[in-house]
Protein backbone atom coordinates (compact mmCIF):
# COMPACT_ATOMS: atom_id res chain seq x y z
CA UNK A 1 0.00 0.00 0.00
CA UNK A 2 1.27 3.44 -0.93
CA UNK A 3 1.14 6.16 1.70
CA UNK A 4 -0.57 9.43 0.88
CA UNK A 5 1.23 12.76 1.11
CA UNK A 6 -0.66 13.55 4.34
CA UNK A 7 0.34 10.19 5.86
CA UNK A 8 3.99 10.73 4.93
CA UNK A 9 3.97 14.24 6.38
CA UNK A 10 2.24 13.02 9.57
CA UNK A 11 4.84 10.27 10.02
CA UNK A 12 7.66 12.82 9.87
CA UNK A 13 5.83 15.10 12.32
CA UNK A 14 5.52 12.12 14.69
CA UNK A 15 9.32 11.68 14.43
CA UNK A 16 9.87 15.38 15.25
CA UNK A 17 10.96 16.11 11.67
CA UNK A 18 8.21 18.45 10.39
CA UNK A 19 10.58 20.24 7.99
CA UNK A 20 11.43 17.18 5.90
CA UNK A 21 11.65 17.95 2.18
CA UNK A 22 9.34 15.81 0.04
CA UNK A 23 9.32 15.53 -3.74
CA UNK A 24 6.12 16.78 -5.35
CA UNK A 25 4.24 14.23 -7.42
CA UNK A 26 6.24 11.19 -6.35
CA UNK A 27 4.38 9.92 -3.26
CA UNK A 28 4.02 6.50 -4.92
CA UNK A 29 7.82 6.32 -5.15
CA UNK A 30 8.42 7.18 -1.46
CA UNK A 31 10.03 4.18 0.26
CA UNK A 32 11.14 5.47 3.65
CA UNK A 33 13.69 7.66 5.34
CA UNK A 34 17.39 7.81 6.21
CA UNK A 35 20.08 10.06 7.65
CA UNK A 36 23.49 11.06 6.39
CA UNK A 37 24.76 10.88 9.98
CA UNK A 38 23.28 10.96 13.49
CA UNK A 39 23.58 14.73 13.86
CA UNK A 40 21.60 15.62 10.74
CA UNK A 41 17.85 15.62 10.05
CA UNK A 42 15.93 12.68 8.64
CA UNK A 43 15.69 12.62 4.85
CA UNK A 44 12.91 11.31 2.64
CA UNK A 45 13.99 8.38 0.44
CA UNK A 46 12.56 7.60 -2.99
CA UNK A 47 13.00 4.73 -5.44
CA UNK A 48 14.41 5.79 -8.81
CA UNK A 49 12.63 2.90 -10.53
CA UNK A 50 9.29 3.79 -8.96
CA UNK A 51 9.77 7.45 -9.92
CA UNK A 52 10.22 6.35 -13.54
CA UNK A 53 7.09 4.19 -13.25
CA UNK A 54 5.09 7.15 -11.90
CA UNK A 55 5.99 9.27 -14.93
CA UNK A 56 5.16 6.48 -17.37
CA UNK A 57 1.81 5.68 -15.74
CA UNK A 58 0.69 9.14 -14.68
CA UNK A 59 2.11 11.35 -17.41
CA UNK A 60 2.19 8.92 -20.33
CA UNK A 61 5.93 9.27 -20.89
CA UNK A 62 7.89 6.54 -22.59
CA UNK A 63 10.38 4.74 -20.34
CA UNK A 64 13.22 6.58 -22.07
CA UNK A 65 11.56 9.98 -21.50
CA UNK A 66 10.85 9.16 -17.87
CA UNK A 67 14.44 8.01 -17.24
CA UNK A 68 15.77 11.22 -18.79
CA UNK A 69 13.37 13.36 -16.75
CA UNK A 70 14.23 11.70 -13.43
CA UNK A 71 17.98 11.74 -14.13
CA UNK A 72 18.11 15.38 -15.26
CA UNK A 73 15.48 16.94 -13.00
CA UNK A 74 15.47 14.90 -9.81
CA UNK A 75 18.70 12.95 -9.30
CA UNK A 76 20.92 15.99 -9.85
CA UNK A 77 18.70 18.38 -7.89
CA UNK A 78 20.18 19.91 -4.74
CA UNK A 79 17.84 21.73 -2.36
CA UNK A 80 20.18 21.97 0.59
CA UNK A 81 21.01 19.55 3.37
CA UNK A 82 17.42 18.24 3.45
CA UNK A 83 17.49 17.12 -0.19
CA UNK A 84 15.79 13.70 -0.46
CA UNK A 85 17.79 10.60 -1.28
CA UNK A 86 16.99 8.71 -4.48
CA UNK A 87 17.93 5.03 -4.38
CA UNK A 88 19.26 3.76 -7.69
CA UNK A 89 19.03 0.11 -8.75
CA UNK A 90 22.21 -1.89 -9.31
CA UNK A 91 20.61 -3.91 -12.07
CA UNK A 92 18.69 -1.52 -14.32
CA UNK A 93 16.14 -2.89 -16.74
CA UNK A 94 14.66 0.57 -17.45
CA UNK A 95 17.26 1.64 -20.00
Coordinates of C-alpha atoms in Angstrom, one line a residue:
X1 CA 0.0 0.0 0.0
X2 CA 1.3 3.4 -0.9
X3 CA 1.1 6.2 1.7
X4 CA -0.6 9.4 0.9
X5 CA 1.2 12.8 1.1
X6 CA -0.7 13.5 4.3
X7 CA 0.3 10.2 5.9
X8 CA 4.0 10.7 4.9
X9 CA 4.0 14.2 6.4
X10 CA 2.2 13.0 9.6
X11 CA 4.8 10.3 10.0
X12 CA 7.7 12.8 9.9
X13 CA 5.8 15.1 12.3
X14 CA 5.5 12.1 14.7
X15 CA 9.3 11.7 14.4
X16 CA 9.9 15.4 15.2
X17 CA 11.0 16.1 11.7
X18 CA 8.2 18.5 10.4
X19 CA 10.6 20.2 8.0
X20 CA 11.4 17.2 5.9
X21 CA 11.6 18.0 2.2
X22 CA 9.3 15.8 0.0
X23 CA 9.3 15.5 -3.7
X24 CA 6.1 16.8 -5.3
X25 CA 4.2 14.2 -7.4
X26 CA 6.2 11.2 -6.3
X27 CA 4.4 9.9 -3.3
X28 CA 4.0 6.5 -4.9
X29 CA 7.8 6.3 -5.2
X30 CA 8.4 7.2 -1.5
X31 CA 10.0 4.2 0.3
X32 CA 11.1 5.5 3.7
X33 CA 13.7 7.7 5.3
X34 CA 17.4 7.8 6.2
X35 CA 20.1 10.1 7.6
X36 CA 23.5 11.1 6.4
X37 CA 24.8 10.9 10.0
X38 CA 23.3 11.0 13.5
X39 CA 23.6 14.7 13.9
X40 CA 21.6 15.6 10.7
X41 CA 17.9 15.6 10.0
X42 CA 15.9 12.7 8.6
X43 CA 15.7 12.6 4.9
X44 CA 12.9 11.3 2.6
X45 CA 14.0 8.4 0.4
X46 CA 12.6 7.6 -3.0
X47 CA 13.0 4.7 -5.4
X48 CA 14.4 5.8 -8.8
X49 CA 12.6 2.9 -10.5
X50 CA 9.3 3.8 -9.0
X51 CA 9.8 7.4 -9.9
X52 CA 10.2 6.3 -13.5
X53 CA 7.1 4.2 -13.2
X54 CA 5.1 7.2 -11.9
X55 CA 6.0 9.3 -14.9
X56 CA 5.2 6.5 -17.4
X57 CA 1.8 5.7 -15.7
X58 CA 0.7 9.1 -14.7
X59 CA 2.1 11.3 -17.4
X60 CA 2.2 8.9 -20.3
X61 CA 5.9 9.3 -20.9
X62 CA 7.9 6.5 -22.6
X63 CA 10.4 4.7 -20.3
X64 CA 13.2 6.6 -22.1
X65 CA 11.6 10.0 -21.5
X66 CA 10.9 9.2 -17.9
X67 CA 14.4 8.0 -17.2
X68 CA 15.8 11.2 -18.8
X69 CA 13.4 13.4 -16.8
X70 CA 14.2 11.7 -13.4
X71 CA 18.0 11.7 -14.1
X72 CA 18.1 15.4 -15.3
X73 CA 15.5 16.9 -13.0
X74 CA 15.5 14.9 -9.8
X75 CA 18.7 12.9 -9.3
X76 CA 20.9 16.0 -9.9
X77 CA 18.7 18.4 -7.9
X78 CA 20.2 19.9 -4.7
X79 CA 17.8 21.7 -2.4
X80 CA 20.2 22.0 0.6
X81 CA 21.0 19.6 3.4
X82 CA 17.4 18.2 3.4
X83 CA 17.5 17.1 -0.2
X84 CA 15.8 13.7 -0.5
X85 CA 17.8 10.6 -1.3
X86 CA 17.0 8.7 -4.5
X87 CA 17.9 5.0 -4.4
X88 CA 19.3 3.8 -7.7
X89 CA 19.0 0.1 -8.8
X90 CA 22.2 -1.9 -9.3
X91 CA 20.6 -3.9 -12.1
X92 CA 18.7 -1.5 -14.3
X93 CA 16.1 -2.9 -16.7
X94 CA 14.7 0.6 -17.4
X95 CA 17.3 1.6 -20.0

